[in-house]
PDB file of C-alpha atoms in Angstrom:
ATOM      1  CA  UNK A   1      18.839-119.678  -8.905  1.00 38.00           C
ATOM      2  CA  UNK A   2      15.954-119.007  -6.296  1.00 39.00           C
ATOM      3  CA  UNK A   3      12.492-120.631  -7.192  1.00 43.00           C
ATOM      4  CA  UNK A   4       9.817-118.241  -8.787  1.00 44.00           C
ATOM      5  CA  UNK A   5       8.555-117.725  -5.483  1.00 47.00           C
ATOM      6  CA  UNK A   6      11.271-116.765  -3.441  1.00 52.00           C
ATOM      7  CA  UNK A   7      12.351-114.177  -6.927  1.00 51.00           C
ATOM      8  CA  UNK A   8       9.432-112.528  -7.013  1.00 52.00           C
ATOM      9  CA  UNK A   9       9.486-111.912  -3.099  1.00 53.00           C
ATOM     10  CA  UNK A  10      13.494-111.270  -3.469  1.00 68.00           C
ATOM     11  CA  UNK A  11      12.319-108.528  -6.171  1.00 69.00           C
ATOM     12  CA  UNK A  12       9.289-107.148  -4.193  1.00 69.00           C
ATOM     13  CA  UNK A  13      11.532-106.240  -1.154  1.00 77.00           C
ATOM     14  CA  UNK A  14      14.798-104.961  -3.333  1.00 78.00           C
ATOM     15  CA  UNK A  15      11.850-102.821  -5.168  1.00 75.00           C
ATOM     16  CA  UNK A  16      10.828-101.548  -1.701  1.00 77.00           C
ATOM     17  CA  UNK A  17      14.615-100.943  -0.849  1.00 84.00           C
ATOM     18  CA  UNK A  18      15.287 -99.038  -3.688  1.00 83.00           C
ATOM     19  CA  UNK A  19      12.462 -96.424  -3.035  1.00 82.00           C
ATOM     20  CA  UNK A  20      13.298 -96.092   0.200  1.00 86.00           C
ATOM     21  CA  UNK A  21      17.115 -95.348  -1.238  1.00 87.00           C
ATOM     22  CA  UNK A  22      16.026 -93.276  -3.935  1.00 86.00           C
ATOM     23  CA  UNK A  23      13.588 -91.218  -1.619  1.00 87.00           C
ATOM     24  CA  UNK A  24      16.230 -90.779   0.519  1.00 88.00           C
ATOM     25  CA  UNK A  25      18.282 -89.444  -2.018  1.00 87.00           C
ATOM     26  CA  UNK A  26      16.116 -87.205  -3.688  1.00 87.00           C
ATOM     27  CA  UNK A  27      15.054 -85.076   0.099  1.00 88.00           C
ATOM     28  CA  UNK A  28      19.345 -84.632  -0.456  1.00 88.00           C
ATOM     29  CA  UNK A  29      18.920 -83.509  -3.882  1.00 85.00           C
ATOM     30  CA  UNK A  30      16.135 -81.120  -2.603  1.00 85.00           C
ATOM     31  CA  UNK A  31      18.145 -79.758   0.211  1.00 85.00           C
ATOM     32  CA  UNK A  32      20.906 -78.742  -2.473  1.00 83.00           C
ATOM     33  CA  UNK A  33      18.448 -77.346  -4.328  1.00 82.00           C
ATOM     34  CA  UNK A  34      17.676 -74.734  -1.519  1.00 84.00           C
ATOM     35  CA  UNK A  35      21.229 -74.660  -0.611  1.00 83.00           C
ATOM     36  CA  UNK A  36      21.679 -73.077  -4.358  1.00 82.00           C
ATOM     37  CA  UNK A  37      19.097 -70.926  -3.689  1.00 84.00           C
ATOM     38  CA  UNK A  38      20.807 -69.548  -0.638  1.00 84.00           C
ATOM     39  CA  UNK A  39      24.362 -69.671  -2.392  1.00 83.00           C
ATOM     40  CA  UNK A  40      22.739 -67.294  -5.236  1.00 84.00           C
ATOM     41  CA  UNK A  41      21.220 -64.455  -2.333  1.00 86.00           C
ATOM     42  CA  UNK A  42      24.962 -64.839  -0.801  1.00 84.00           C
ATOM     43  CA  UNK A  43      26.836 -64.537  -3.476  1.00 83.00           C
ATOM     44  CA  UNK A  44      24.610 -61.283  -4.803  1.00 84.00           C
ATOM     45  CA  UNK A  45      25.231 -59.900  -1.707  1.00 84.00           C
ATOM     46  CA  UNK A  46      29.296 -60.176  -2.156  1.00 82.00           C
ATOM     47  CA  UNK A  47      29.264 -58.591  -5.081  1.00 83.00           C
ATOM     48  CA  UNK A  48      31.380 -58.996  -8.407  1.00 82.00           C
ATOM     49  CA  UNK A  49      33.850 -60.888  -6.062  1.00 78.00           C
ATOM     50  CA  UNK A  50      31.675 -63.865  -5.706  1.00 82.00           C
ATOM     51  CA  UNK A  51      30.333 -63.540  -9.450  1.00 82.00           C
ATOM     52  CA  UNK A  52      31.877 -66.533 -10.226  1.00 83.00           C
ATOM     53  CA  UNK A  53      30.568 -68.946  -7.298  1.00 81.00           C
ATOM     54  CA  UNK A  54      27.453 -67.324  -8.476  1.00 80.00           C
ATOM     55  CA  UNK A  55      27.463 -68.818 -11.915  1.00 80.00           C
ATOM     56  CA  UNK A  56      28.002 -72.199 -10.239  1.00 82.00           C
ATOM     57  CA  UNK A  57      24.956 -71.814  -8.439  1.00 84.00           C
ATOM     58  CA  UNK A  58      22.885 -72.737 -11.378  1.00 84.00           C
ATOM     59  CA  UNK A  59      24.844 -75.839 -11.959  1.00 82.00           C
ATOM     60  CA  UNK A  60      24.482 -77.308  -8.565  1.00 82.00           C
ATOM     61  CA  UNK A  61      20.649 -76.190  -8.760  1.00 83.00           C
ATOM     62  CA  UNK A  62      20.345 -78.173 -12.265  1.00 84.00           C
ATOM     63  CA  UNK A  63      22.607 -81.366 -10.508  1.00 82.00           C
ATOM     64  CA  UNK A  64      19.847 -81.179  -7.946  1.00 84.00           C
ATOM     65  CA  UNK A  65      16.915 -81.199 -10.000  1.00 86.00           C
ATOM     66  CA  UNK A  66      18.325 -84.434 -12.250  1.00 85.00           C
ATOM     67  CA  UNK A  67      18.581 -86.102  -9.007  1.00 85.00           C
ATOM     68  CA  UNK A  68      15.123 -85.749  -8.071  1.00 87.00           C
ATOM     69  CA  UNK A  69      13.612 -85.905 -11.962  1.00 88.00           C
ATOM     70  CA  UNK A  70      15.958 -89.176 -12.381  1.00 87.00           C
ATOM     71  CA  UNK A  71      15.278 -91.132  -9.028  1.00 85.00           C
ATOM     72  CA  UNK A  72      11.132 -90.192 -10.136  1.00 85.00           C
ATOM     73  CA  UNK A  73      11.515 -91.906 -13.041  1.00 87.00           C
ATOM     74  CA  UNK A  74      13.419 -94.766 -12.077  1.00 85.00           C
ATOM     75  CA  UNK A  75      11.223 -95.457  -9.540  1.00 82.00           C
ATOM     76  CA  UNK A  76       8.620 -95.951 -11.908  1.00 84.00           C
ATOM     77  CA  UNK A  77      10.624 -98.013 -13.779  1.00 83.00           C
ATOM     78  CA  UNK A  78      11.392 -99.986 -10.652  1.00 81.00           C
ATOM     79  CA  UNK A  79       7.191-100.613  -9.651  1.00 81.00           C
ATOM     80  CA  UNK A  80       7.313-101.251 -13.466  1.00 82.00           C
ATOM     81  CA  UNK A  81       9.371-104.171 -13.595  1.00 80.00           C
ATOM     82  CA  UNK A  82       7.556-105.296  -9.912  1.00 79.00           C
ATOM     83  CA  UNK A  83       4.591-106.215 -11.511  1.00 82.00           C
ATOM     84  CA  UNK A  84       6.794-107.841 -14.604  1.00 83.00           C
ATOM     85  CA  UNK A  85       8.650-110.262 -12.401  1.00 80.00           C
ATOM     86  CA  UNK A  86       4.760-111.180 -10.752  1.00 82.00           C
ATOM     87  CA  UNK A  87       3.648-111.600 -14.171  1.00 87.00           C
ATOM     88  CA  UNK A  88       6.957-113.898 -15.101  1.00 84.00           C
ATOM     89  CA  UNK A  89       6.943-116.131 -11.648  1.00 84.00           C
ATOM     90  CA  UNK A  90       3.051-116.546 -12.133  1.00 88.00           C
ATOM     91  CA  UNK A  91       3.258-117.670 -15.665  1.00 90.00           C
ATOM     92  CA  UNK A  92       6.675-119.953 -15.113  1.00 88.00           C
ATOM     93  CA  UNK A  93       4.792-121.351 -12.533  1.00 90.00           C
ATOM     94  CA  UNK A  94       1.489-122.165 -14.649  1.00 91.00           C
ATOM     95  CA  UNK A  95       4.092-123.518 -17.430  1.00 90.00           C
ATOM     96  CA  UNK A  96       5.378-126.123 -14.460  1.00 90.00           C
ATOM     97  CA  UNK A  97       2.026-127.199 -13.428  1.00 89.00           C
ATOM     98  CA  UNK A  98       0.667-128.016 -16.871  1.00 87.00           C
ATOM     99  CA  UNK A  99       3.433-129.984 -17.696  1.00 86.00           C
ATOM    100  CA  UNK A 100       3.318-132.030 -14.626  1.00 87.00           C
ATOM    101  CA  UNK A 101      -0.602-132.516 -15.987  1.00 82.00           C
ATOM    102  CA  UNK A 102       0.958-133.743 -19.343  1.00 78.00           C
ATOM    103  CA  UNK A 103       2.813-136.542 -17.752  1.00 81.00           C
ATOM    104  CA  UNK A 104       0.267-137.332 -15.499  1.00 79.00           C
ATOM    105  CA  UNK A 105      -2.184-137.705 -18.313  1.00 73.00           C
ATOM    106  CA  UNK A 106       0.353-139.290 -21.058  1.00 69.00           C
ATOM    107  CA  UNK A 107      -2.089-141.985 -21.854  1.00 69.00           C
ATOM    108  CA  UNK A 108      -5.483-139.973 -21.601  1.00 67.00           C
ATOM    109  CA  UNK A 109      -7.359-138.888 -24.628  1.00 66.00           C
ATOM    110  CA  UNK A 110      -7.265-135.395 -24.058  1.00 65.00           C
ATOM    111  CA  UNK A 111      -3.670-135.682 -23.494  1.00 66.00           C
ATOM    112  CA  UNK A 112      -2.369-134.186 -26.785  1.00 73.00           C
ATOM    113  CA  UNK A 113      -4.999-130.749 -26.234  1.00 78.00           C
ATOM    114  CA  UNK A 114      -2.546-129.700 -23.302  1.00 78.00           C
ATOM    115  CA  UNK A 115       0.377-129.344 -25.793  1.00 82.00           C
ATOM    116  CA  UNK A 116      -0.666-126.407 -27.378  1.00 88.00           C
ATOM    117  CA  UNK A 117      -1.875-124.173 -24.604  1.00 88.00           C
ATOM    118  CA  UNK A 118       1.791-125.057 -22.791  1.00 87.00           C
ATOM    119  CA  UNK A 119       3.224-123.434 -25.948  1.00 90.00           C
ATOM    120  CA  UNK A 120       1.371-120.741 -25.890  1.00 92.00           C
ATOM    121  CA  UNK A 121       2.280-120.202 -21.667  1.00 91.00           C
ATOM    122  CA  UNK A 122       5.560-120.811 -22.388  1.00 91.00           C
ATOM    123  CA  UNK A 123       5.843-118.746 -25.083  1.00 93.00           C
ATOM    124  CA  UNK A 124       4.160-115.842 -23.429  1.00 93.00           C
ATOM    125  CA  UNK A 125       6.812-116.539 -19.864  1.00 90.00           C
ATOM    126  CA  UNK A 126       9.386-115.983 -22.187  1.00 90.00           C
ATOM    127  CA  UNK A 127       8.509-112.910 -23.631  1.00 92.00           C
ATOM    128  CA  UNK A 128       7.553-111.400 -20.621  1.00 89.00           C
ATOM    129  CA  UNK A 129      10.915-112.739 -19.337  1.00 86.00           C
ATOM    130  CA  UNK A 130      12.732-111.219 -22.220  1.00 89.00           C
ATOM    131  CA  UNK A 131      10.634-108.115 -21.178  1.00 89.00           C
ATOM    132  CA  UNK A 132      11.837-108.451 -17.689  1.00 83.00           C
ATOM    133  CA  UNK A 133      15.631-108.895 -18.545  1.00 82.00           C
ATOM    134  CA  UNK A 134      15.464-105.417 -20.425  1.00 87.00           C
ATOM    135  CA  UNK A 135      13.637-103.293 -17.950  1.00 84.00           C
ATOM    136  CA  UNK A 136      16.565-104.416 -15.290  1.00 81.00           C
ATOM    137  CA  UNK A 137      19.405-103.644 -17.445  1.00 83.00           C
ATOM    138  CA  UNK A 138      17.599-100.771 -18.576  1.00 86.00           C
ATOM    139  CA  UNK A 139      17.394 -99.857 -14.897  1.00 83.00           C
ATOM    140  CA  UNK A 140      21.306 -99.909 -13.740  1.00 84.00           C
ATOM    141  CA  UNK A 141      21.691 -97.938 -16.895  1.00 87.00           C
ATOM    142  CA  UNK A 142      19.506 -95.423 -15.245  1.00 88.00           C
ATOM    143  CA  UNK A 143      21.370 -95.683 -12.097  1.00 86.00           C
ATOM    144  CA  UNK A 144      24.903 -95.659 -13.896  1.00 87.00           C
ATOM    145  CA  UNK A 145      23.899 -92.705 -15.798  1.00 87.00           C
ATOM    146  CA  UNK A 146      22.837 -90.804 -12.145  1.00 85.00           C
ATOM    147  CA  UNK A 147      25.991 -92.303 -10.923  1.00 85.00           C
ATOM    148  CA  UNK A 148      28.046 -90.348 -13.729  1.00 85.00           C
ATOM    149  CA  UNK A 149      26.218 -86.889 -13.286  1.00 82.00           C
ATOM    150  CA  UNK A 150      26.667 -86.598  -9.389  1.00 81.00           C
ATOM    151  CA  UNK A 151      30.830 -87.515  -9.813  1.00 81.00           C
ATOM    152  CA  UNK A 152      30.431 -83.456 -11.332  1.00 80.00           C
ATOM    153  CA  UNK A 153      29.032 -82.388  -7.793  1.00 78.00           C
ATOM    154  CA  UNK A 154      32.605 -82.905  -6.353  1.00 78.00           C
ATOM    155  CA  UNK A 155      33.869 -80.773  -8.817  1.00 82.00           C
ATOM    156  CA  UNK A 156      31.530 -78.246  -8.608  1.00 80.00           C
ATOM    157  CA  UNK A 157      32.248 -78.514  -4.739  1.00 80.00           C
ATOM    158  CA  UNK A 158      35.808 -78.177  -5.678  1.00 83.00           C
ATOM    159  CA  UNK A 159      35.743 -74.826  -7.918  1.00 84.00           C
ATOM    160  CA  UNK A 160      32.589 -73.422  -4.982  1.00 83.00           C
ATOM    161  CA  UNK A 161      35.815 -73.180  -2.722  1.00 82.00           C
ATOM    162  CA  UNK A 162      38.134 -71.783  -5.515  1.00 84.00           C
ATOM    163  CA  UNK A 163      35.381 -68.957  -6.098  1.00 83.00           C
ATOM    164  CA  UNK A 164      34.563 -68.613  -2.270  1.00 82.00           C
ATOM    165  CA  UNK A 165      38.246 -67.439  -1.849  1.00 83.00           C
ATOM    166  CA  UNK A 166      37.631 -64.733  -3.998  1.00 80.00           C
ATOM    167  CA  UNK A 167      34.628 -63.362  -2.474  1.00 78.00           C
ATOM    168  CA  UNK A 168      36.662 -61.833   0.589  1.00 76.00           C
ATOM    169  CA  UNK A 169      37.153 -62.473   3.883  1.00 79.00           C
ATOM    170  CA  UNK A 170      33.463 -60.788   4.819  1.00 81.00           C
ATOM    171  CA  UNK A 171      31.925 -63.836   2.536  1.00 84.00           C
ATOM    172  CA  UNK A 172      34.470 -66.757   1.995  1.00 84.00           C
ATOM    173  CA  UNK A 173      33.354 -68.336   4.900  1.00 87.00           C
ATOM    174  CA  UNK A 174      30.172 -68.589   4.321  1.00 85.00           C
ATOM    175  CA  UNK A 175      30.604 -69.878   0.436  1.00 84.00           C
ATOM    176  CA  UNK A 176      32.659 -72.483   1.794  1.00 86.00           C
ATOM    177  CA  UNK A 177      30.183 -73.594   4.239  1.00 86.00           C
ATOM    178  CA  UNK A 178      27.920 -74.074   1.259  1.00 84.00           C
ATOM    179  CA  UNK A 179      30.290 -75.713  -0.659  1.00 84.00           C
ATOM    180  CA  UNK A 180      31.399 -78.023   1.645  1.00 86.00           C
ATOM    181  CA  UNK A 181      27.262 -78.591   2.004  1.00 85.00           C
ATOM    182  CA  UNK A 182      26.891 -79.290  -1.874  1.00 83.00           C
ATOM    183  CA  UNK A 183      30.212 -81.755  -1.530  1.00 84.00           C
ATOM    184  CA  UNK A 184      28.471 -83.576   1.679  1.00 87.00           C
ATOM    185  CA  UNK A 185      24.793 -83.807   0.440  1.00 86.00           C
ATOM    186  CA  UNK A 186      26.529 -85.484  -3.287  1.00 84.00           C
ATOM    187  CA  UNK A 187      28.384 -87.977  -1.138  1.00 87.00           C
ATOM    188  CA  UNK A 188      25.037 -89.090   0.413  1.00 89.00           C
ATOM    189  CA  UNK A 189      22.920 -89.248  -2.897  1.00 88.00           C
ATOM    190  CA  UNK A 190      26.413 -90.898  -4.248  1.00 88.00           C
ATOM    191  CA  UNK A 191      25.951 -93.764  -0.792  1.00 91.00           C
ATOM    192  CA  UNK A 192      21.737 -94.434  -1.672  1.00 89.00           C
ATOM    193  CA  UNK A 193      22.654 -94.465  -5.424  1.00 88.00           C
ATOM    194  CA  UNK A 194      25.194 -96.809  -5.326  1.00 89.00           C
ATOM    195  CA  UNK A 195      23.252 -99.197  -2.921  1.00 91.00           C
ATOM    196  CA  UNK A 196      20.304 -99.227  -5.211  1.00 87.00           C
ATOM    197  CA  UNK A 197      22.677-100.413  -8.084  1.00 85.00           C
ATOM    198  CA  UNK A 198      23.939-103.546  -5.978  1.00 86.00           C
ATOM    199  CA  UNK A 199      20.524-104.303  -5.140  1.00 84.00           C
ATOM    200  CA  UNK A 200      19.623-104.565  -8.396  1.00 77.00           C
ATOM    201  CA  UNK A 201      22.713-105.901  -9.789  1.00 78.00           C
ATOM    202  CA  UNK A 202      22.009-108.591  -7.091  1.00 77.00           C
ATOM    203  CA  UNK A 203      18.690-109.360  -7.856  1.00 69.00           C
ATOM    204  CA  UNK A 204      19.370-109.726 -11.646  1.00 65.00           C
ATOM    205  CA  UNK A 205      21.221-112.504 -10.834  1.00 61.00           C
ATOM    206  CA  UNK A 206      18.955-114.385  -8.362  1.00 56.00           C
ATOM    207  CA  UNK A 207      15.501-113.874  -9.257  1.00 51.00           C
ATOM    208  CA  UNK A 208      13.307-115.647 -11.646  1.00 43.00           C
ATOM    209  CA  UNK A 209      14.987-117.405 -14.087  1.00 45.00           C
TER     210      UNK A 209
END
């Protein structure tokens, strides 16, 4: 495992990363969003034809908008669990140093007045660690549960085309532009979403324990 130092700076720049990844993916999310919106003028303007590419408008509009609501609030999550893993590397470190003191000091009299303030650090690194522990697996939860919910925007990419066919020639190439959009933008969220799960999958592994 990596020293408190080098976890908390290992979780510092994976926290970073992840933004980044996340931000990324939710300007996608936004561009489907206004994709949607121009699916929904184009498919009023086709007519009962394109009724049905229509309805799927909303659900590629409501895909976007989880994207962006969901990468918002793991992101906080993510700054969340920043300042835990300070907290934990500062406190395993304080726990280190006063037990060095302790056998330094084995023979002075105020040697047996350490052991009860290490307890208490130790006890508190631990908790926070517990703490810690939960917020990341709490975290690729989050990013599982994303994961799930764009796999629909391939399907909903999928019936776009089957409803673009029957829009008519005058509009079916258009729709299909879109969809092909809405199956190209997921792909991308899909690409930052799943990097931000191995970062974090990584760095559950080799921070600070």
């Amino acid at each position: 495992m990596a020293n408190s130092s080098n976890g908390k700076t290992s979780y510092f720049v994976v926290a970073a990363e992840v933004a980044a990844e996340l931000h990324k993916a939710t300007m996608v999310a936004k561009d489907i969003s206004l994709t949607a919106s121009n699916a929904r003028a184009l498919a009023l303007r086709a007519g009962h034809g394109a009724a049905g590419f229509r309805a799927l408008t909303d659900f590629i509009d409501e895909l976007a908008n989880k994207t962006v609501n969901a990468s918002g609030e793991i992101n906080q999550r993510a700054m969340s669990v920043s300042r835990l893993a300070s907290e934990t590397a500062r406190l395993k470190d304080a726990v280190a140093r006063m037990n060095k003191a302790q056998v330094r000091a084995h023979e002075a009299a105020y040697q047996q007045t350490l052991a009860p303030v290490i307890r208490k650090t130790d006890n508190a690194y631990r908790d926070v660690q517990n703490d810690y522990d939960r917020q990341i697996f709490k975290l690729i939860a989050d990013l599982d549960e994303l994961a799930r919910e764009l796999r629909t925007a391939t399907v909903l990419a999928a019936m776009s085309r089957v409803e673009a066919s029957a829009s008519g020639k005058d509009f079916e190439d258009s729709l299909n532009v879109i969809a092909n959009n809405v199956a190209q933008a997921a792909e991308k969220i899909q690409a930052h979403v799943k990097t931000s799960q191995r970062l974090f999958t990584n760095v559950r592994h080799a921070t600070i324990h």
